[in-house]
Coordinates of C-alpha atoms and ligand atoms in Angstrom, one line a residue:
M1 CA 0.4 26.1 -41.2
G2 CA 3.1 24.4 -39.1
A3 CA 4.2 20.7 -39.2
Q4 CA 1.8 18.2 -37.7
I5 CA 2.4 16.3 -34.5
A6 CA 2.3 12.5 -35.0
G7 CA -0.8 11.0 -33.5
P8 CA -0.8 8.6 -30.5
A9 CA -0.1 4.9 -30.9
P10 CA -3.2 2.6 -30.8
L11 CA -4.2 1.8 -27.2
R12 CA -3.1 -1.6 -25.8
N13 CA -4.2 -4.0 -23.1
T14 CA -2.0 -4.1 -20.0
A15 CA -1.3 -6.7 -17.3
L16 CA 0.6 -7.4 -14.1
L17 CA 3.5 -9.5 -15.4
G18 CA 5.2 -10.3 -12.0
L19 CA 5.1 -9.6 -8.3
G20 CA 7.9 -9.4 -5.7
V21 CA 8.0 -8.3 -2.1
H22 CA 10.5 -7.6 0.7
R23 CA 9.4 -8.5 4.2
P24 CA 11.8 -7.3 6.9
E25 CA 13.4 -10.1 9.0
R26 CA 12.5 -8.7 12.4
I27 CA 9.1 -9.7 13.7
V28 CA 7.7 -7.4 16.4
T29 CA 5.0 -8.8 18.6
N30 CA 2.1 -6.9 20.3
H31 CA 3.9 -7.8 23.5
E32 CA 7.0 -5.9 22.4
I33 CA 4.9 -2.9 21.2
C34 CA 3.1 -2.8 24.6
Q35 CA 6.4 -2.3 26.4
Q36 CA 6.2 1.3 25.2
I37 CA 2.4 2.0 25.0
D38 CA -0.4 1.5 27.5
S39 CA -2.2 -1.3 25.7
S40 CA -2.5 -5.1 25.5
D41 CA -2.2 -7.9 23.0
E42 CA -5.9 -8.7 23.6
W43 CA -7.0 -5.1 22.9
I44 CA -4.8 -4.8 19.8
Q45 CA -6.0 -8.1 18.3
S46 CA -9.7 -7.5 19.1
R47 CA -9.7 -3.8 17.7
S48 CA -7.5 -4.3 14.7
G49 CA -6.8 -8.0 14.0
I50 CA -3.1 -7.4 14.2
K51 CA -0.9 -10.1 15.9
E52 CA 2.5 -8.9 14.8
R53 CA 4.2 -6.7 12.3
R54 CA 7.8 -6.4 10.9
F55 CA 10.1 -3.5 11.5
A56 CA 13.1 -2.9 9.2
E57 CA 16.6 -2.9 10.4
D58 CA 18.8 0.2 10.1
T59 CA 21.3 -1.6 7.9
G60 CA 20.3 -3.4 4.7
E61 CA 16.6 -2.5 5.1
T62 CA 16.3 1.2 4.2
V63 CA 13.4 2.4 2.1
L64 CA 15.7 2.1 -0.9
D65 CA 17.1 -1.3 0.0
M66 CA 13.5 -2.7 0.4
A67 CA 12.3 -1.1 -2.8
I68 CA 15.2 -2.5 -4.8
S69 CA 14.8 -6.0 -3.3
A70 CA 11.1 -6.1 -4.1
G71 CA 11.7 -4.6 -7.6
R72 CA 14.4 -7.3 -8.4
K73 CA 12.0 -10.1 -7.4
A74 CA 9.2 -8.6 -9.5
L75 CA 11.5 -8.4 -12.5
E76 CA 12.4 -12.1 -12.0
A77 CA 8.8 -13.1 -11.7
A78 CA 8.0 -11.2 -14.9
G79 CA 11.0 -12.8 -16.7
I80 CA 12.5 -9.5 -17.9
T81 CA 15.7 -7.6 -17.1
G82 CA 15.8 -4.0 -15.7
D83 CA 17.0 -2.6 -19.0
R84 CA 13.5 -3.2 -20.5
L85 CA 11.9 -0.9 -18.0
G86 CA 10.8 2.5 -19.4
A87 CA 9.5 3.9 -16.1
V88 CA 9.9 3.3 -12.3
I89 CA 7.2 4.6 -10.0
V90 CA 7.6 4.4 -6.3
A91 CA 4.6 5.0 -3.9
T92 CA 5.9 6.0 -0.5
S93 CA 5.4 8.5 2.3
T94 CA 8.4 7.5 4.3
Y95 CA 11.4 8.0 2.1
P96 CA 13.5 10.3 4.3
Y97 CA 14.6 12.6 1.4
Q98 CA 12.4 15.0 -0.5
T99 CA 15.0 15.3 -3.2
P100 CA 16.1 13.5 -5.3
Q101 CA 13.1 11.2 -5.7
S102 CA 13.7 7.6 -4.5
A103 CA 12.6 6.2 -7.9
A104 CA 15.7 7.6 -9.7
L105 CA 18.0 5.7 -7.4
V106 CA 15.9 2.5 -7.6
A107 CA 15.9 2.8 -11.5
D108 CA 19.7 3.1 -11.4
A109 CA 20.2 0.2 -9.0
L110 CA 18.0 -2.1 -11.2
G111 CA 20.0 -1.3 -14.3
T112 CA 17.3 0.4 -16.3
G113 CA 19.8 2.6 -18.1
G114 CA 17.9 5.8 -17.4
A115 CA 14.2 5.0 -17.1
A116 CA 11.7 7.8 -16.2
A117 CA 11.4 7.8 -12.4
L118 CA 8.9 9.4 -10.1
D119 CA 7.7 9.1 -6.6
I120 CA 4.0 9.2 -5.7
S121 CA 2.7 10.4 -2.3
A122 CA -0.9 9.3 -1.8
G123 CA -0.6 7.7 1.7
C124 CA -2.0 4.2 1.9
A125 CA -3.7 4.6 -1.5
G126 CA -0.3 5.2 -3.2
F127 CA 0.2 1.8 -4.7
C128 CA -3.1 1.7 -6.6
Y129 CA -2.6 5.4 -7.7
A130 CA 0.8 4.4 -9.1
L131 CA -0.6 1.3 -10.7
G132 CA -3.2 3.3 -12.5
V133 CA -0.6 5.7 -13.8
A134 CA 1.7 2.9 -14.9
S135 CA -1.1 1.0 -16.6
D136 CA -2.2 4.1 -18.5
L137 CA 1.4 4.8 -19.6
V138 CA 1.8 1.3 -21.1
R139 CA -1.7 1.4 -22.5
A140 CA -1.0 4.6 -24.3
G141 CA 2.3 3.3 -25.7
T142 CA 4.4 5.9 -23.8
E143 CA 6.4 3.0 -22.4
D144 CA 6.4 -0.8 -22.8
Y145 CA 7.3 -1.8 -19.3
A146 CA 6.9 0.0 -16.0
L147 CA 7.8 -1.0 -12.5
V148 CA 5.4 0.0 -9.6
I149 CA 6.7 -0.2 -6.1
G150 CA 4.9 0.4 -2.7
V151 CA 7.4 0.8 0.1
E152 CA 7.3 2.1 3.7
R153 CA 9.3 2.3 6.9
M154 CA 6.4 3.3 9.1
S155 CA 8.4 2.4 12.2
D156 CA 10.4 5.6 11.5
T157 CA 7.3 7.9 11.4
T158 CA 5.2 6.7 14.3
E159 CA 6.1 7.9 17.8
P160 CA 7.1 4.8 19.9
T161 CA 4.9 5.8 22.8
D162 CA 1.8 7.0 20.9
R163 CA -0.8 4.3 21.4
S164 CA -3.1 5.7 18.8
V165 CA -0.7 4.7 16.0
R166 CA 2.3 2.7 17.1
F167 CA 0.6 -0.8 17.1
I168 CA -1.0 -0.4 13.7
F169 CA 1.9 0.2 11.4
G170 CA 4.7 -2.0 10.0
D171 CA 7.4 -1.9 7.3
G172 CA 7.9 -3.6 4.0
A173 CA 7.8 -3.3 0.2
G174 CA 6.0 -4.9 -2.8
A175 CA 6.5 -4.4 -6.5
V176 CA 4.8 -5.3 -9.8
V177 CA 5.9 -5.2 -13.4
V178 CA 3.2 -3.7 -15.7
G179 CA 3.5 -4.5 -19.4
P180 CA 1.5 -5.0 -22.6
S181 CA -0.8 -8.0 -22.9
D182 CA -3.2 -9.7 -25.4
E183 CA -6.0 -9.6 -22.9
V184 CA -7.1 -7.0 -20.4
G185 CA -5.1 -7.8 -17.2
I186 CA -5.7 -4.4 -15.5
G187 CA -9.1 -2.8 -15.4
P188 CA -9.8 0.9 -15.3
T189 CA -8.8 2.8 -12.2
V190 CA -11.3 4.4 -9.9
W191 CA -9.6 7.1 -7.7
G192 CA -10.3 10.2 -5.7
S193 CA -9.7 12.2 -2.5
D194 CA -11.5 14.2 0.2
G195 CA -9.1 16.9 1.3
S196 CA -11.8 18.3 3.6
Q197 CA -10.8 15.4 5.9
A198 CA -7.0 15.8 5.4
D199 CA -6.4 16.3 9.1
A200 CA -7.6 12.7 9.9
I201 CA -4.2 11.4 9.0
R202 CA -1.4 14.0 9.1
Q203 CA 2.2 14.8 9.8
E204 CA 2.9 17.1 12.7
P205 CA 4.8 19.4 12.8
D206 CA 6.1 20.2 9.4
W207 CA 9.7 19.6 8.4
V208 CA 10.6 23.2 8.0
N209 CA 9.5 24.7 11.3
F210 CA 10.1 21.9 13.7
A211 CA 13.7 22.9 14.4
N212 CA 12.5 26.3 15.6
N213 CA 10.0 24.9 18.1
P214 CA 11.2 25.1 21.7
D215 CA 11.0 21.3 22.2
Q216 CA 12.2 20.5 18.7
K217 CA 9.7 17.7 18.5
R218 CA 10.3 15.9 15.3
P219 CA 7.5 15.2 12.8
W220 CA 5.3 12.1 13.5
I221 CA 2.2 10.7 12.0
I222 CA -1.0 11.7 13.9
M223 CA -4.2 9.8 13.2
E224 CA -7.8 10.3 14.2
G225 CA -8.5 6.6 14.0
T226 CA -12.2 6.7 14.6
A227 CA -12.8 9.3 11.8
V228 CA -10.8 7.2 9.3
F229 CA -12.6 4.1 10.4
R230 CA -16.0 5.6 9.8
W231 CA -15.0 7.1 6.4
A232 CA -13.5 3.8 5.2
A233 CA -16.4 1.7 6.5
F234 CA -19.1 4.0 5.0
E235 CA -17.5 4.9 1.7
M236 CA -15.2 2.1 0.6
G237 CA -17.9 -0.4 -0.2
K238 CA -19.4 2.0 -2.7
I239 CA -15.9 2.5 -4.3
A240 CA -15.4 -1.3 -4.5
R241 CA -18.7 -1.5 -6.5
Q242 CA -17.6 1.3 -8.8
I243 CA -14.3 -0.5 -9.5
A244 CA -16.2 -3.7 -10.3
D245 CA -18.8 -1.9 -12.5
K246 CA -16.1 0.0 -14.4
A247 CA -14.3 -3.3 -15.2
G248 CA -17.6 -4.9 -16.2
V249 CA -17.1 -7.6 -13.6
E250 CA -19.8 -9.1 -11.2
L251 CA -18.5 -9.1 -7.6
A252 CA -19.4 -12.7 -7.3
A253 CA -17.1 -13.5 -10.2
L254 CA -14.1 -12.4 -8.3
D255 CA -11.5 -14.9 -7.0
A256 CA -10.0 -12.4 -4.5
F257 CA -10.8 -9.2 -2.7
V258 CA -7.6 -7.3 -1.7
P259 CA -8.6 -4.3 0.4
H260 CA -6.0 -2.1 2.1
Q261 CA -4.8 -3.8 5.3
A262 CA -5.7 -1.1 7.8
N263 CA -8.0 -2.9 10.2
L264 CA -9.6 -6.4 9.9
R265 CA -12.8 -4.9 11.3
I266 CA -13.0 -2.3 8.5
N267 CA -12.6 -5.0 5.9
D268 CA -15.2 -7.2 7.6
V269 CA -17.7 -4.3 7.3
I270 CA -16.9 -3.8 3.6
V271 CA -17.2 -7.5 2.8
R272 CA -20.6 -7.5 4.5
Q273 CA -21.8 -4.4 2.5
L274 CA -20.7 -6.1 -0.7
D275 CA -22.4 -9.4 0.2
L276 CA -19.4 -11.2 -1.2
P277 CA -19.9 -15.0 -1.5
E278 CA -17.5 -17.3 0.2
T279 CA -15.9 -18.2 -3.1
V280 CA -14.2 -14.8 -3.0
A281 CA -11.0 -15.1 -0.9
V282 CA -10.4 -12.0 1.2
A283 CA -6.9 -10.8 2.0
D284 CA -5.9 -10.9 5.7
D285 CA -2.2 -10.2 5.6
I286 CA -2.7 -7.5 8.3
I287 CA -2.7 -10.2 11.0
E288 CA 1.1 -10.9 10.5
T289 CA 2.1 -7.7 8.8
G290 CA 0.2 -4.8 10.3
N291 CA -0.6 -1.8 8.1
T292 CA 2.3 -1.1 5.8
S293 CA 0.6 1.9 4.1
A294 CA 1.6 2.0 0.4
A295 CA 3.1 -1.5 0.6
S296 CA 0.0 -3.1 2.0
I297 CA -1.7 -4.1 -1.3
P298 CA 1.2 -5.9 -3.0
L299 CA 2.2 -7.6 0.3
A300 CA -1.4 -8.8 0.7
M301 CA -1.5 -10.1 -2.9
E302 CA 1.8 -12.0 -2.3
K303 CA 0.4 -13.7 0.8
M304 CA -2.7 -14.8 -1.1
L305 CA -0.6 -16.2 -4.0
R306 CA 2.0 -17.8 -1.7
T307 CA -0.6 -19.6 0.4
G308 CA -2.7 -20.7 -2.5
Q309 CA -5.8 -18.6 -1.6
V310 CA -5.7 -17.4 -5.2
Q311 CA -3.9 -18.5 -8.3
P312 CA -2.0 -16.3 -10.9
G313 CA -4.6 -15.3 -13.5
G314 CA -7.4 -15.2 -10.9
L315 CA -9.5 -12.1 -10.8
G316 CA -8.7 -9.8 -7.9
L317 CA -10.2 -6.5 -6.8
L318 CA -7.7 -4.1 -5.3
L319 CA -8.9 -1.3 -3.1
A320 CA -6.5 1.1 -1.4
F321 CA -7.4 3.9 1.0
G322 CA -5.9 6.3 3.5
A323 CA -4.3 9.7 4.1
G324 CA -5.8 12.5 2.0
L325 CA -8.3 11.0 2.6
S326 CA -7.7 9.3 -0.8
Y327 CA -8.6 6.0 -2.4
A328 CA -7.8 4.1 -5.6
G329 CA -8.4 0.7 -7.0
Q330 CA -8.8 -1.6 -10.0
V331 CA -9.8 -5.1 -11.0
V332 CA -6.7 -7.1 -12.0
K333 CA -5.7 -10.6 -13.1
M334 CA -3.4 -11.8 -10.3
P335 CA 0.3 -11.9 -11.3
P336 CA 2.9 -14.7 -11.0
L337 CA 5.4 -14.7 -8.2
A338 CA 9.1 -15.5 -8.8
Q339 CA 9.8 -19.3 -8.4
Ligands
LIG401 O1 -3.9 3.1 6.8 C1 -4.5 4.4 7.0 C2 -5.8 4.2 7.3 N1 -6.0 4.0 8.8 C3 -7.0 3.3 9.2 O2 -7.8 2.9 8.4 C4 -7.2 3.2 10.7 C5 -8.6 3.3 11.0 N2 -8.9 3.2 12.4 C6 -8.8 2.2 13.2 O3 -8.3 1.1 12.8 C7 -9.3 2.2 14.6 O4 -9.9 3.5 14.8 C8 -8.2 2.0 15.7 C9 -7.8 0.5 15.7 C10 -7.1 2.9 15.5 C11 -8.8 2.3 17.1 O5 -9.9 1.5 17.3 P1 -11.3 2.2 17.8 O6 -12.2 1.1 18.0 O7 -11.7 3.3 16.9 O8 -10.8 2.8 19.2 P2 -11.0 4.2 19.8 O9 -9.9 5.1 19.3 O10 -12.5 4.6 19.6 O11 -10.8 4.0 21.3 C12 -11.7 3.1 22.1 C13 -11.2 3.0 23.6 C14 -10.9 4.4 24.2 O12 -11.2 4.3 25.6 P3 -12.6 4.8 26.2 O13 -12.7 6.2 25.8 O14 -13.6 3.9 25.5 O15 -12.5 4.5 27.6 C15 -9.5 4.6 24.0 O16 -8.9 5.5 25.0 O17 -9.9 2.4 23.6 C16 -8.9 3.2 24.1 N3 -7.7 3.1 23.4 C17 -6.8 2.1 23.6 N4 -6.7 1.1 24.6 C18 -5.7 0.3 24.6 C19 -7.2 3.7 22.3 N5 -6.1 3.2 21.8 C20 -5.8 2.2 22.6 C21 -4.7 1.3 22.7 N6 -4.7 0.3 23.6 N7 -3.7 1.3 21.8

């Protein structure tokens, strides 16, 4: 008989120790968007709730710049330095390189001294996917501290004259530090996907063959908005209930509901299905931020904390959904922001 492998460390509770975001400087109004698409401020606001979004600048606001900026602020809010991080996980679909992964460069810039680093691609669900992985890593004792970042430059991947997508998306980044905790600060993850509807949000054409096409049309995001709307409005209420059930929390006991900021109307439908009492604050960051895909959940949390809609330590239900079609979420205790 060979030598034995040492058993796992006892499981630990985990929590969100700090939150930081990067919102690009440049505000882009519906009026500016409508200079390139056949639409109107009135149509965009009534169909989506969006008044404005932010687009990143070419210098100083790359995907990496924004991820590092949000990560630094999350570390500051958590009161730890980068060298304590054992893992950096970046959720993104818009980092312009497939190799090497963005997380390795972020981990280096934050002075982790060689933390494990991986990117997660799960569309708009990416942040909650990454948070589930990070929480389980810390819970199992694989690492003590992990940084989770959601970051996107959607302005790079939406065709400026495509009126089915251009007005919806925006740019930005949000990050949280996950670490061990006396009490449960991050509930169990509920997640999944429906690849049979993968075409509903897709990239077209692929990166390998586009150069061979006669028109060399570069890849853009294509979205069947109505199909995504129906799926989200019918299915995501059920998923929110599963998230609360798995955490053993009554929906009425929540302080905040933080659904993905894809469309204010989708979130209104979900809130009605859940019959949430008015004591539960509902995130509405989409109005000023648009849909920032994997960055949307941490940006929406930051707005709620900054404006006092919820306090650090309050119970929040996170629910992210999008391309895949995939979804993920968990109940959390809301983290502190940097002072
Ligand atoms: O984060 C990833 C997940 N993404 C989402 O969750 C997005 C989900 N989908 C949506 O938010 C909505 O489907 C949209 C906001 C994208 C579109 O709203 P909709 O109510 O589904 O509009 P529609 O596509 O059914 O179009 C309604 C009408 C059509 O005209 P007719 O056929 O009724 O005459 C469209 O041609 O509005 C027209 N239309 C527009 N008009 C002005 C479509 N896009 C536009 C536009 N401006 N940008």
